[in-house]
XYZ file of C-alpha atoms in Angstrom:
782
model
C -6.675 -41.359 149.460
C -5.624 -39.115 147.145
C -5.461 -39.683 143.294
C -2.786 -38.083 141.358
C -1.928 -37.391 137.252
C 0.764 -35.480 135.550
C -0.192 -32.461 133.735
C 1.895 -31.452 130.461
C 4.593 -29.458 132.651
C 5.196 -32.063 134.749
C 3.349 -31.492 138.367
C 0.892 -33.581 140.295
C -2.362 -32.957 140.204
C -4.569 -34.369 142.792
C -7.872 -35.850 141.511
C -9.846 -36.349 145.084
C -9.642 -34.317 148.176
C -5.816 -34.882 149.897
C -6.304 -35.997 154.050
C -5.493 -32.995 155.054
C -8.960 -31.293 153.932
C -10.825 -33.868 155.734
C -13.083 -32.541 158.668
C -11.975 -33.573 162.216
C -13.542 -32.704 165.110
C -12.645 -33.223 168.463
C -15.563 -35.273 170.941
C -17.994 -34.806 171.903
C -19.962 -33.506 169.472
C -23.430 -31.966 171.159
C -25.799 -30.142 168.273
C -26.697 -31.466 165.230
C -25.528 -28.943 163.488
C -21.972 -29.562 163.925
C -22.148 -33.193 163.066
C -20.243 -35.336 160.404
C -22.616 -35.109 157.333
C -23.302 -38.087 155.513
C -25.858 -38.994 152.469
C -26.671 -40.181 148.939
C -28.736 -37.889 147.364
C -32.023 -39.676 149.145
C -31.041 -40.079 152.405
C -28.782 -38.659 154.698
C -27.369 -38.481 158.053
C -25.620 -36.711 161.176
C -22.944 -38.978 162.968
C -22.277 -37.122 166.338
C -22.308 -37.796 169.990
C -19.471 -38.751 172.487
C -18.017 -40.060 175.652
C -19.016 -44.085 174.585
C -22.755 -43.000 172.313
C -22.943 -42.500 169.303
C -26.198 -40.949 167.442
C -26.880 -41.254 163.920
C -29.555 -38.735 162.679
C -31.390 -39.959 159.673
C -32.913 -37.932 156.855
C -34.471 -38.735 154.137
C -35.336 -36.079 150.985
C -38.921 -37.143 150.550
C -40.795 -36.944 153.658
C -43.094 -34.290 153.796
C -46.318 -33.403 155.119
C -47.756 -31.505 152.551
C -51.187 -30.614 154.175
C -52.471 -27.553 153.863
C -53.159 -24.664 156.890
C -55.943 -22.173 156.961
C -57.756 -21.919 153.512
C -57.577 -24.488 150.837
C -56.283 -23.308 147.555
C -55.969 -20.355 149.168
C -53.949 -18.714 146.037
C -57.314 -19.021 143.928
C -59.379 -17.075 145.834
C -56.538 -14.035 146.878
C -54.575 -13.896 143.152
C -52.064 -11.656 142.716
C -53.500 -8.424 141.081
C -56.493 -8.397 144.034
C -54.187 -7.969 146.759
C -54.633 -4.619 148.805
C -51.793 -3.051 149.762
C -52.260 -3.176 153.753
C -53.479 -6.687 153.592
C -51.334 -10.024 153.132
C -53.941 -13.096 153.002
C -50.786 -14.457 151.809
C -48.939 -14.798 155.223
C -51.797 -17.323 157.285
C -50.882 -20.059 155.023
C -46.671 -20.171 156.156
C -47.277 -19.582 159.926
C -49.266 -22.726 159.713
C -47.433 -25.819 161.073
C -47.687 -27.847 157.527
C -46.452 -28.443 154.645
C -43.200 -29.172 156.343
C -40.278 -31.340 155.693
C -40.096 -33.716 158.437
C -37.078 -35.435 159.892
C -36.779 -39.202 159.845
C -35.404 -39.736 163.208
C -32.218 -41.033 164.595
C -30.272 -44.295 165.607
C -28.451 -44.057 169.225
C -25.700 -46.149 170.450
C -24.312 -47.077 173.435
C -20.842 -48.624 173.104
C -18.977 -50.692 175.593
C -18.188 -48.945 178.488
C -14.349 -48.871 177.596
C -14.964 -47.450 174.050
C -14.292 -43.343 174.492
C -14.919 -41.601 171.705
C -12.215 -39.543 170.706
C -12.635 -37.645 167.573
C -15.302 -37.745 164.485
C -13.532 -37.650 161.094
C -15.147 -37.200 157.409
C -12.993 -38.654 154.323
C -13.904 -36.121 151.927
C -12.362 -38.857 149.169
C -14.324 -41.475 150.366
C -17.440 -39.957 151.966
C -16.853 -41.988 154.819
C -17.400 -40.900 158.517
C -15.107 -42.407 161.954
C -15.244 -41.999 165.229
C -12.052 -42.562 166.678
C -11.977 -45.003 169.993
C -9.665 -44.387 172.672
C -7.885 -47.710 171.959
C -7.201 -46.276 168.668
C -9.775 -48.325 166.767
C -12.566 -46.533 164.788
C -16.171 -47.016 164.281
C -16.954 -46.363 160.608
C -20.084 -45.250 158.584
C -21.028 -44.203 154.880
C -24.728 -44.096 152.872
C -24.024 -45.967 149.918
C -23.547 -43.765 146.783
C -25.049 -46.625 144.659
C -27.442 -48.274 147.044
C -30.362 -47.233 149.186
C -28.844 -48.000 152.252
C -26.132 -46.782 154.962
C -23.956 -48.994 156.782
C -21.749 -48.863 160.119
C -18.936 -50.971 161.307
C -18.366 -50.987 165.170
C -14.916 -52.680 166.297
C -14.797 -54.941 169.601
C -17.554 -55.899 171.907
C -21.137 -55.514 170.744
C -22.978 -51.970 171.801
C -24.241 -52.128 175.054
C -28.004 -50.906 173.583
C -29.322 -49.856 169.860
C -32.548 -47.488 169.778
C -33.901 -46.229 166.320
C -36.818 -43.393 166.812
C -38.967 -41.196 164.929
C -37.862 -37.576 165.616
C -39.364 -35.781 168.279
C -40.952 -38.578 169.968
C -42.822 -38.086 173.059
C -40.137 -40.393 175.033
C -37.362 -38.213 173.396
C -38.778 -34.560 174.379
C -40.976 -35.210 177.165
C -43.774 -32.305 177.129
C -44.045 -31.259 173.156
C -45.513 -28.918 170.672
C -44.360 -26.673 167.428
C -42.733 -24.370 169.929
C -40.972 -26.847 172.403
C -39.876 -29.978 170.123
C -41.640 -33.138 169.419
C -42.385 -33.287 165.231
C -44.454 -36.301 165.971
C -46.585 -34.841 168.451
C -47.037 -31.170 166.798
C -48.336 -33.087 163.766
C -50.960 -35.175 165.226
C -49.826 -37.974 164.635
C -50.000 -41.472 166.163
C -47.347 -43.004 168.127
C -45.189 -45.080 165.932
C -45.045 -48.808 165.558
C -42.182 -49.813 167.242
C -40.691 -53.428 166.672
C -37.755 -55.676 167.258
C -35.752 -58.757 167.270
C -32.540 -59.829 168.419
C -30.668 -58.603 165.386
C -33.128 -55.943 164.557
C -35.025 -52.732 165.419
C -37.677 -50.741 163.197
C -40.651 -48.352 163.041
C -43.280 -47.574 160.929
C -44.621 -44.134 161.158
C -48.017 -43.125 160.219
C -47.947 -39.648 158.726
C -51.106 -37.732 156.897
C -52.928 -38.665 153.892
C -51.882 -41.938 153.895
C -48.424 -41.405 153.457
C -46.214 -43.720 155.985
C -42.760 -43.905 156.269
C -40.585 -46.589 158.097
C -36.827 -46.778 159.313
C -35.074 -50.195 159.646
C -31.183 -50.920 161.375
C -30.203 -54.836 161.131
C -26.929 -55.585 162.904
C -24.604 -58.967 162.443
C -21.563 -59.844 164.449
C -18.754 -61.231 162.488
C -14.603 -60.996 162.686
C -14.842 -59.206 166.315
C -16.896 -56.623 165.055
C -21.089 -55.573 164.909
C -22.088 -54.525 161.624
C -25.316 -52.603 160.570
C -27.426 -51.761 157.700
C -29.946 -49.012 157.892
C -32.648 -48.159 155.451
C -35.371 -45.505 155.510
C -38.296 -46.277 153.225
C -41.709 -44.475 152.516
C -44.683 -45.344 150.324
C -42.917 -43.518 147.477
C -41.221 -46.749 147.026
C -43.526 -48.888 147.457
C -45.987 -50.536 144.493
C -49.357 -51.039 145.121
C -49.667 -54.106 147.603
C -45.880 -53.627 148.763
C -45.063 -53.452 152.029
C -42.386 -50.753 153.086
C -41.383 -52.062 156.409
C -40.529 -55.555 154.389
C -38.765 -53.621 151.782
C -36.741 -51.703 154.339
C -35.834 -55.402 155.932
C -35.178 -57.061 152.748
C -32.809 -53.133 151.820
C -30.880 -54.147 155.434
C -30.998 -57.866 155.040
C -29.227 -57.596 151.271
C -26.615 -55.057 152.397
C -25.490 -57.232 155.393
C -24.991 -60.131 153.031
C -22.805 -58.595 150.788
C -20.936 -56.975 153.599
C -19.725 -53.931 154.297
C -16.271 -54.120 152.034
C -18.017 -55.042 149.174
C -20.298 -52.142 148.789
C -17.704 -49.223 150.459
C -15.642 -50.573 147.496
C -18.302 -49.659 144.776
C -19.320 -46.558 146.565
C -15.437 -44.758 146.737
C -15.472 -45.753 143.018
C -18.566 -43.713 142.407
C -16.848 -40.815 144.392
C -13.367 -41.379 142.690
C -15.630 -40.624 139.252
C -17.191 -37.479 141.124
C -13.795 -35.925 142.102
C -12.710 -36.806 138.908
C -14.478 -34.029 137.203
C -12.078 -31.605 138.224
C -9.708 -29.915 141.105
C -8.577 -26.899 142.171
C -6.028 -25.824 144.441
C -5.712 -22.751 145.987
C -2.962 -21.598 148.959
C -5.316 -21.101 151.867
C -6.233 -23.834 153.614
C -9.490 -23.024 155.335
C -11.037 -21.595 152.203
C -9.706 -24.884 149.874
C -11.669 -26.809 152.277
C -14.781 -24.946 151.915
C -14.530 -24.844 148.081
C -13.859 -28.910 148.780
C -16.613 -29.670 151.526
C -19.330 -27.396 149.569
C -18.499 -29.621 146.593
C -18.816 -32.981 148.786
C -22.261 -31.437 149.850
C -23.103 -31.582 146.055
C -22.463 -35.301 146.125
C -24.234 -36.318 149.043
C -27.125 -34.262 148.641
C -28.186 -33.620 145.289
C -28.910 -36.692 142.866
C -30.797 -36.747 139.451
C -32.984 -39.652 140.735
C -33.560 -37.993 144.363
C -35.678 -34.711 145.238
C -33.212 -31.466 145.244
C -31.652 -30.007 148.196
C -34.245 -27.589 150.318
C -33.030 -25.431 152.521
C -31.023 -28.376 154.736
C -30.976 -30.500 152.178
C -30.900 -34.029 153.661
C -29.665 -33.320 156.818
C -32.452 -31.910 158.570
C -32.234 -30.653 162.235
C -32.068 -33.274 164.974
C -33.423 -31.363 167.923
C -36.468 -32.926 168.453
C -38.996 -30.516 166.238
C -39.766 -29.442 162.725
C -36.958 -27.965 160.810
C -36.888 -23.821 160.788
C -38.549 -22.149 158.134
C -40.043 -25.631 157.119
C -37.194 -26.686 155.743
C -38.602 -25.842 152.362
C -38.102 -24.879 149.223
C -36.813 -20.645 148.903
C -36.844 -19.666 145.579
C -35.597 -16.253 146.444
C -32.094 -16.768 146.747
C -31.908 -19.842 148.750
C -32.281 -22.666 145.784
C -30.365 -20.080 143.125
C -27.611 -19.682 145.358
C -27.401 -23.577 146.165
C -27.027 -24.470 142.412
C -24.746 -22.177 141.937
C -21.508 -23.607 141.493
C -22.279 -27.347 140.449
C -21.582 -26.048 136.723
C -18.138 -24.370 136.537
C -16.857 -27.638 139.067
C -18.498 -30.263 136.207
C -21.012 -31.901 138.651
C -23.958 -31.403 136.248
C -25.803 -34.369 137.609
C -26.256 -32.940 141.116
C -27.652 -29.767 138.958
C -29.830 -32.257 137.263
C -31.412 -33.127 140.797
C -33.450 -29.185 140.726
C -34.299 -28.661 136.928
C -35.607 -32.110 136.468
C -37.466 -31.523 139.345
C -38.587 -28.266 138.378
C -39.402 -30.012 134.878
C -41.395 -32.646 136.352
C -43.409 -29.820 138.233
C -44.324 -28.032 134.973
C -48.391 -28.537 134.927
C -48.415 -27.765 138.515
C -46.572 -24.733 137.832
C -49.107 -23.853 134.856
C -52.220 -24.590 137.076
C -50.632 -22.079 139.693
C -50.021 -19.352 137.013
C -53.330 -19.661 135.626
C -54.920 -19.350 138.862
C -53.007 -16.910 141.152
C -51.568 -14.882 138.147
C -54.281 -15.230 135.429
C -51.999 -16.140 132.507
C -50.715 -18.951 130.319
C -47.370 -20.508 130.724
C -45.420 -21.621 134.133
C -44.605 -19.970 137.276
C -42.590 -20.925 140.580
C -43.953 -20.190 144.084
C -41.210 -17.935 145.436
C -41.117 -20.367 148.389
C -42.601 -23.800 148.034
C -43.271 -27.573 149.184
C -42.297 -30.656 147.875
C -44.999 -31.011 145.516
C -44.929 -27.309 144.616
C -47.411 -25.692 146.908
C -47.258 -22.060 147.306
C -46.473 -21.730 150.997
C -47.069 -17.809 151.146
C -44.776 -15.999 154.078
C -43.540 -12.533 153.225
C -46.653 -12.146 150.288
C -44.275 -9.382 148.571
C -41.052 -11.969 148.073
C -42.752 -15.549 148.136
C -45.566 -14.608 145.828
C -43.584 -12.770 143.065
C -43.237 -13.481 139.553
C -39.794 -13.017 138.853
C -38.845 -15.801 141.077
C -39.930 -18.024 138.091
C -37.182 -15.811 136.125
C -34.208 -16.713 138.305
C -35.250 -20.444 138.380
C -35.362 -20.193 134.423
C -31.840 -18.558 134.629
C -30.350 -21.822 136.443
C -32.053 -24.126 133.071
C -29.904 -21.492 130.975
C -26.319 -21.619 132.809
C -27.135 -25.259 132.718
C -27.138 -25.011 128.768
C -24.348 -22.520 128.742
C -22.171 -25.209 130.664
C -22.904 -28.003 128.906
C -23.638 -26.969 125.554
C -25.738 -30.088 125.074
C -28.096 -29.059 122.452
C -30.427 -31.817 123.637
C -31.103 -30.162 126.729
C -31.650 -27.077 125.098
C -34.383 -27.977 122.738
C -35.656 -30.719 125.146
C -35.721 -28.780 128.336
C -34.317 -25.272 128.811
C -36.520 -23.541 126.088
C -39.472 -25.121 126.674
C -39.326 -24.514 130.826
C -37.822 -20.949 130.109
C -40.240 -20.014 127.381
C -43.617 -20.774 129.441
C -42.251 -18.457 132.624
C -41.796 -16.031 129.642
C -45.191 -16.076 128.679
C -46.482 -15.843 131.967
C -44.401 -13.056 132.706
C -45.269 -11.382 129.235
C -48.652 -11.368 129.889
C -48.033 -9.747 133.174
C -46.030 -6.606 131.861
C -48.250 -3.643 130.230
C -46.949 -0.865 128.718
C -46.853 2.500 131.167
C -47.386 6.228 129.784
C -44.101 6.035 128.272
C -44.471 2.970 126.357
C -41.888 0.655 129.310
C -43.361 -2.485 130.236
C -44.295 -2.644 133.715
C -45.561 -5.198 136.178
C -48.650 -4.083 138.395
C -47.054 -4.507 141.564
C -43.247 -4.901 141.886
C -40.656 -5.373 144.984
C -37.083 -5.953 146.141
C -36.059 -9.093 148.330
C -35.856 -9.390 151.117
C -36.163 -5.346 151.224
C -38.332 -3.699 154.212
C -39.204 -7.179 155.311
C -43.076 -7.609 154.852
C -44.427 -3.997 155.938
C -46.108 -1.449 153.528
C -42.714 -0.024 151.828
C -42.057 -3.592 150.216
C -44.351 -2.981 147.850
C -41.899 -0.641 145.492
C -43.222 1.376 142.373
C -42.869 -0.819 139.286
C -40.605 -2.408 137.958
C -37.837 -2.410 140.824
C -34.897 -3.104 139.633
C -34.583 -6.278 141.049
C -37.699 -7.584 138.739
C -36.483 -5.236 135.941
C -33.266 -7.425 135.973
C -34.878 -10.658 136.444
C -37.113 -9.874 133.451
C -34.238 -8.589 131.030
C -32.117 -11.774 132.073
C -34.688 -13.847 130.991
C -36.080 -12.304 127.879
C -32.304 -11.749 126.468
C -31.381 -15.779 127.554
C -34.543 -16.577 125.663
C -33.246 -14.374 122.710
C -30.110 -16.388 122.738
C -31.157 -19.947 123.319
C -33.960 -19.194 120.258
C -31.158 -17.937 117.777
C -29.611 -21.349 119.131
C -32.638 -23.259 117.716
C -32.834 -21.037 114.456
C -36.349 -19.849 115.938
C -35.948 -16.628 114.541
C -39.241 -15.291 115.119
C -39.341 -16.041 118.696
C -36.019 -14.623 119.135
C -36.980 -11.292 117.779
C -39.797 -11.277 120.468
C -38.197 -11.705 123.260
C -35.434 -9.077 122.618
C -37.780 -6.995 121.414
C -39.790 -7.509 125.092
C -36.317 -7.035 126.852
C -35.772 -3.332 125.002
C -39.233 -2.250 126.098
C -38.235 -2.806 129.455
C -36.614 0.209 129.404
C -33.201 1.296 131.481
C -32.123 0.134 134.558
C -32.841 2.851 137.775
C -29.986 4.694 138.776
C -29.296 8.206 140.976
C -27.361 11.027 139.128
C -23.785 9.264 140.477
C -24.784 5.802 138.803
C -26.044 4.279 142.159
C -28.640 1.318 141.448
C -32.041 2.017 143.062
C -34.588 -0.406 144.495
C -37.015 1.520 142.010
C -37.607 4.672 140.055
C -37.034 6.929 143.392
C -35.859 4.857 146.288
C -31.977 4.043 147.583
C -31.116 1.248 150.176
C -30.585 3.015 153.279
C -29.957 0.532 155.385
C -27.898 -2.355 156.006
C -29.405 -5.319 154.548
C -28.805 -9.061 153.746
C -30.360 -9.384 150.333
C -27.739 -8.479 147.320
C -31.455 -7.836 145.482
C -30.743 -4.938 143.334
C -27.168 -5.365 142.418
C -28.440 -8.715 140.811
C -27.816 -7.427 137.226
C -24.093 -7.226 138.379
C -23.925 -10.597 139.324
C -24.934 -13.239 138.662
C -26.883 -11.865 135.774
C -23.965 -9.769 134.186
C -26.380 -7.475 132.646
C -23.696 -4.105 134.095
C -20.185 -5.566 133.657
C -16.685 -4.407 133.873
C -16.308 -5.158 130.145
C -19.256 -2.242 129.716
C -19.686 1.310 128.969
C -18.260 4.267 130.623
C -22.008 3.920 132.574
C -22.160 0.296 133.628
C -18.402 1.294 135.205
C -20.010 3.977 137.199
C -22.879 1.799 138.336
C -20.659 -0.708 139.182
C -18.390 1.539 140.679
C -21.065 3.973 142.923
C -23.428 1.441 143.870
C -20.400 -0.981 145.360
C -19.724 2.284 147.348
C -23.010 3.110 148.964
C -23.471 -0.459 149.720
C -19.802 -0.139 151.777
C -21.276 2.722 153.518
C -24.262 1.080 154.918
C -22.066 -1.693 156.784
C -22.385 -5.244 157.791
C -24.772 -4.970 160.522
C -27.944 -6.703 159.113
C -25.531 -9.169 157.047
C -26.295 -13.133 157.135
C -23.420 -15.579 155.734
C -24.871 -16.451 152.283
C -24.111 -12.139 152.191
C -20.676 -12.164 152.484
C -20.500 -15.459 149.889
C -22.505 -13.689 147.457
C -20.547 -10.399 147.782
C -17.379 -12.241 147.205
C -18.886 -13.791 144.027
C -19.907 -10.474 143.080
C -16.565 -8.770 143.528
C -14.881 -11.265 142.170
C -16.912 -10.627 139.043
C -16.316 -6.610 138.756
C -12.357 -7.732 139.014
C -11.829 -6.689 142.873
C -10.066 -9.347 144.075
C -9.224 -8.004 147.416
C -12.456 -7.330 148.394
C -13.639 -10.495 146.789
C -10.842 -12.439 149.337
C -12.067 -10.593 152.331
C -15.787 -11.368 152.356
C -14.984 -15.108 151.605
C -12.274 -14.770 153.842
C -14.993 -13.548 156.790
C -17.502 -15.700 155.456
C -15.136 -19.045 156.183
C -14.400 -18.277 159.586
C -17.215 -16.577 160.780
C -20.496 -17.996 159.763
C -19.665 -21.770 159.911
C -20.194 -24.474 162.391
C -17.144 -26.830 163.360
C -18.519 -29.140 160.531
C -18.414 -26.242 158.354
C -22.354 -25.694 157.912
C -23.523 -22.390 156.823
C -24.867 -20.925 160.002
C -27.035 -17.805 159.048
C -25.452 -15.586 162.127
C -21.860 -14.513 162.864
C -20.435 -16.879 165.293
C -16.743 -15.283 166.033
C -17.646 -12.390 168.345
C -15.873 -10.329 166.249
C -18.826 -8.132 164.914
C -19.016 -8.591 161.834
C -22.494 -8.823 161.668
C -25.106 -7.776 164.438
C -27.100 -11.342 163.825
C -25.853 -13.743 165.585
C -28.412 -17.136 165.860
C -27.561 -20.395 164.326
C -30.367 -21.467 161.876
C -28.586 -24.050 159.413
C -29.049 -23.387 155.407
C -26.912 -24.651 152.570
C -26.772 -21.505 149.969
C -24.291 -19.784 151.911
C -22.073 -22.932 151.316
C -22.680 -23.239 147.472
C -21.868 -19.706 147.286
C -18.721 -19.967 149.137
C -17.603 -22.618 146.501
C -18.325 -20.723 143.340
C -16.829 -17.305 144.728
C -13.621 -19.622 145.112
C -14.332 -20.718 141.394
C -15.012 -17.135 140.504
C -11.909 -15.952 141.662
C -10.169 -18.602 139.539
C -11.848 -18.804 136.210
C -14.370 -16.494 134.612
C -15.817 -16.940 131.340
C -19.480 -14.607 131.195
C -20.027 -12.996 127.385
C -20.006 -9.228 127.692
C -22.979 -9.184 125.268
C -25.843 -10.814 126.858
C -28.157 -12.299 124.726
C -25.868 -12.771 122.131
C -24.707 -16.371 120.972
C -21.122 -17.691 121.092
C -19.566 -14.691 122.626
C -18.296 -15.773 125.969
C -14.797 -15.099 126.995
C -12.429 -17.191 128.806
C -10.970 -15.411 131.851
C -8.141 -17.174 133.976
C -7.492 -16.374 137.111
C -9.287 -13.068 137.049
C -9.593 -11.932 140.283
C -7.021 -13.424 142.606
C -5.850 -11.312 145.501
C -2.572 -10.535 145.620
C -1.433 -12.808 148.886
C -2.122 -15.918 146.560
C 1.097 -15.591 144.663
C 0.527 -19.900 143.792
C -2.656 -21.370 142.213
C -3.688 -23.779 140.150
C -7.041 -25.745 138.547
C -8.139 -28.279 136.511
C -10.989 -29.132 133.973
C -13.003 -26.460 135.561
C -15.905 -25.472 133.075
C -16.617 -22.212 130.964
C -19.213 -21.549 129.002
C -19.380 -23.225 125.968
C -19.020 -26.171 127.474
C -15.080 -25.808 127.733
C -12.846 -27.696 129.981
C -10.050 -25.303 131.279
C -7.063 -26.127 133.264
C -4.670 -23.517 134.556
C -1.635 -22.881 136.612
C -0.361 -19.211 138.665
C 3.439 -19.084 139.733
C 4.654 -15.820 141.551
C 1.334 -13.865 140.814
C 1.416 -14.978 137.201
C -0.467 -17.119 134.741
C 2.452 -19.607 133.405
C 0.290 -22.406 131.602
C -3.036 -23.202 130.704
C -5.188 -25.689 128.454
C -8.685 -25.493 126.812
C -10.601 -28.571 125.790
C -13.395 -27.007 123.237
C -16.566 -27.903 123.908
C -18.416 -26.824 120.611
C -16.899 -25.875 117.273
C -16.133 -22.099 116.958
C -14.385 -19.581 117.982
C -12.256 -19.876 121.399
C -11.542 -16.505 122.982
C -9.349 -16.251 125.887
C -8.026 -12.294 128.132
C -5.048 -11.344 127.696
C -4.889 -10.496 131.342
C -1.214 -12.003 131.144
C 0.767 -8.422 131.892
C 2.803 -8.103 128.518
C 3.948 -11.575 128.814
C 3.509 -13.625 125.092
C 1.976 -17.198 125.323
C 4.091 -19.777 123.876
C 1.547 -21.269 121.658
C 1.225 -25.507 120.956
C -1.906 -24.374 118.586
C -1.173 -22.932 115.086
C -3.179 -20.098 114.218
C -4.336 -17.955 117.253
C -4.879 -14.271 116.566
C -4.916 -11.394 119.176
C -7.687 -9.515 117.953
C -8.568 -6.766 120.832
C -7.979 -7.390 124.422
C -8.800 -10.962 123.735
C -6.780 -14.225 122.161
C -8.834 -15.861 119.568
C -8.786 -19.383 117.726
C -11.471 -21.155 115.855
C -11.281 -24.940 117.003
C -13.644 -27.847 116.761
C -15.027 -29.714 119.548
C -12.704 -31.820 121.702
C -9.534 -29.576 119.970
C -6.839 -28.872 122.274
C -5.848 -24.932 122.594
C -2.446 -24.899 125.180
C 0.277 -22.464 126.070
C 2.906 -22.100 128.392
C 4.539 -18.867 129.436
C 7.432 -17.401 131.462
C 7.247 -16.920 135.225
C 8.223 -13.529 136.529
C 11.693 -13.682 138.162
C 10.088 -12.345 141.474
C 6.851 -10.941 143.374
C 5.213 -8.293 142.374
C 5.129 -5.001 144.907
C 1.675 -5.626 147.174
C -0.852 -3.514 146.067
C -1.753 -1.194 148.640
C -5.170 -2.279 149.247
C -4.342 -6.160 149.570
C -6.546 -7.319 151.857
C -5.101 -8.429 155.511
C -6.024 -12.376 156.136
C -9.004 -12.347 158.555
C -8.002 -13.442 162.276
C -10.880 -15.164 164.396
C -10.643 -15.740 167.835
C -6.588 -15.449 167.256
C -6.706 -17.673 164.509
C -5.982 -16.610 161.014
C -3.641 -17.090 158.242
C -0.495 -14.796 157.432
C 0.465 -13.989 153.533
C 3.743 -15.995 154.404
C 1.684 -18.636 155.792
C -0.608 -18.837 152.816
C 2.816 -19.304 150.226
């Protein structure tokens, strides 16, 4: 389904994804991570199978076993300052089975013998999965955007069999254990209580510490088809004395009473509003699909009234066992990259899921700061459970205090892209200033008066060996600290908190300069260069996403960008994960290197995704882009790739970090030569502005800005000498920018003449990546 509007120069503007961008997979789908992902934020499901069998893997965001392993409150007994460099008591906790995310189980349907599954499809516009059968009919499924239920519609004869079970039951896995599968057995839970009637099946699983969860499916025959409603409930849903099974049954009955069509119509309306926030058009289908698929995952996996997405979102592995890395919240890049792209797309409700989660956990984080770091303020563990418990692991990073600064950056960005003063005063500044308080108390002046931490690291450099303790401050820590203090300066000034702004600015200045070699290469710390291929761009974080070192900066900035990227390229990509390619694409776009940006994005979308588009950490292509070929699925690569597309089309960062109202809108700042035509509608810029633009023959030909606040709006003049024809009066040229003063809601619009012909192809133009004989030529890209 395709909704369209018409822009001011007469072009059709698609607002929901066209059917050619839908996910279409030939049956069978034999692996859960290749399945059709469905979800409504709280519940998630994976539709897969083949022959005459359909499987719907079930998940729910708040299913967690929070039991501790080993010492209780171990972070109180082994505080951060006390750890000796040759010991790591923080790792034993993570090595235990719990805490862990729990998969919910699965529903398996055996269809009529004549009903063979030919293919699976996902409609992005409608968020509906289908399984097309051999007779041309289709089984359909969706997770209601408005109700806590999933619904399925099976055509023809009733399914021959239906089975609803918890994940990893002994019935499914045989001998079980933490390594061989068997989630329930590995956790020591008793067998689930199974029940059924003629039109319903359910199970109730007793978990730990009084926690219980339940899944229920109810069926109904109507008009030659079978309707099914599925609900997953837990003790979190229930008031005292309320029964979670009765609640699940009630939800299923109510859904069947209303019917598939009625609930689906409301569901589609929700998704239409979601997609209406913005749209992009780029000429390479696989990159356009990657953007739209990741954006779909925001709508399906992240809602303000549900837990935010951990490593696998609401699509926990359905392989009989427990999820990799406990399915937890990794705050050393995973959560931050996962919530990197919603701002520019304008889907702010998706991002509020994580920010409200962090806000509600503030009391827990205050206790952690006090007990582990010995400070006031708050700190988020680098790796944590749903309840905010620190999970340990590689202690140099999982217990690093500066991970909190990177989380604080997400609060700052949400404010910058919404220009929501209430969010600033009620959420962003209070939360971030508490992080600042914790970190400021940890910092002490060295002999030269520079503020340094007692210990320092750079994720995930040198893994968890002794070398991972770097000389304080590592560049990563230094960049996290500086971006936090500068953001707090800006947020305080926006509230006229002059004294606080001065204090934060002083703290930023007292951190000293970044560590660089004589040629400008950014180092890991004052004396350690990176000399091995690595997955984490930790010491380059000041270039992206923090914008502390920019192409608008001075000659020193330019030299540091050039030398650092040259050194990084020399190390090769042998140890890169999928997210590395997507993150580096963002970074290259931010530095204006369009050709390398699209090459890295191209590799990611062709080599580091599963059949359905999920990011798999290792290289799946066989082409040698990385030595890592493993297959754990995590979400951050998908969202980093989504943001990379947006970075190519629109940037709006300030050339003066920490100074209010200095953002500059840059239209098509890093579009590769082979993208001759491109467009976007209503992408968000910092300052709360809504921006739309079109590009033809490699040049901007139209743009519109709807002001998000009162004040100056700046547009970078990257129009190659072509003069915009303004529909707005009083636009001035000031340096490299066009400037005009607007009130919130005012429209700035301009058209430009298209070049008569394409510019010559540059010598460094990125060639389309070919994997397995499949790629796109520049001609096809047009």
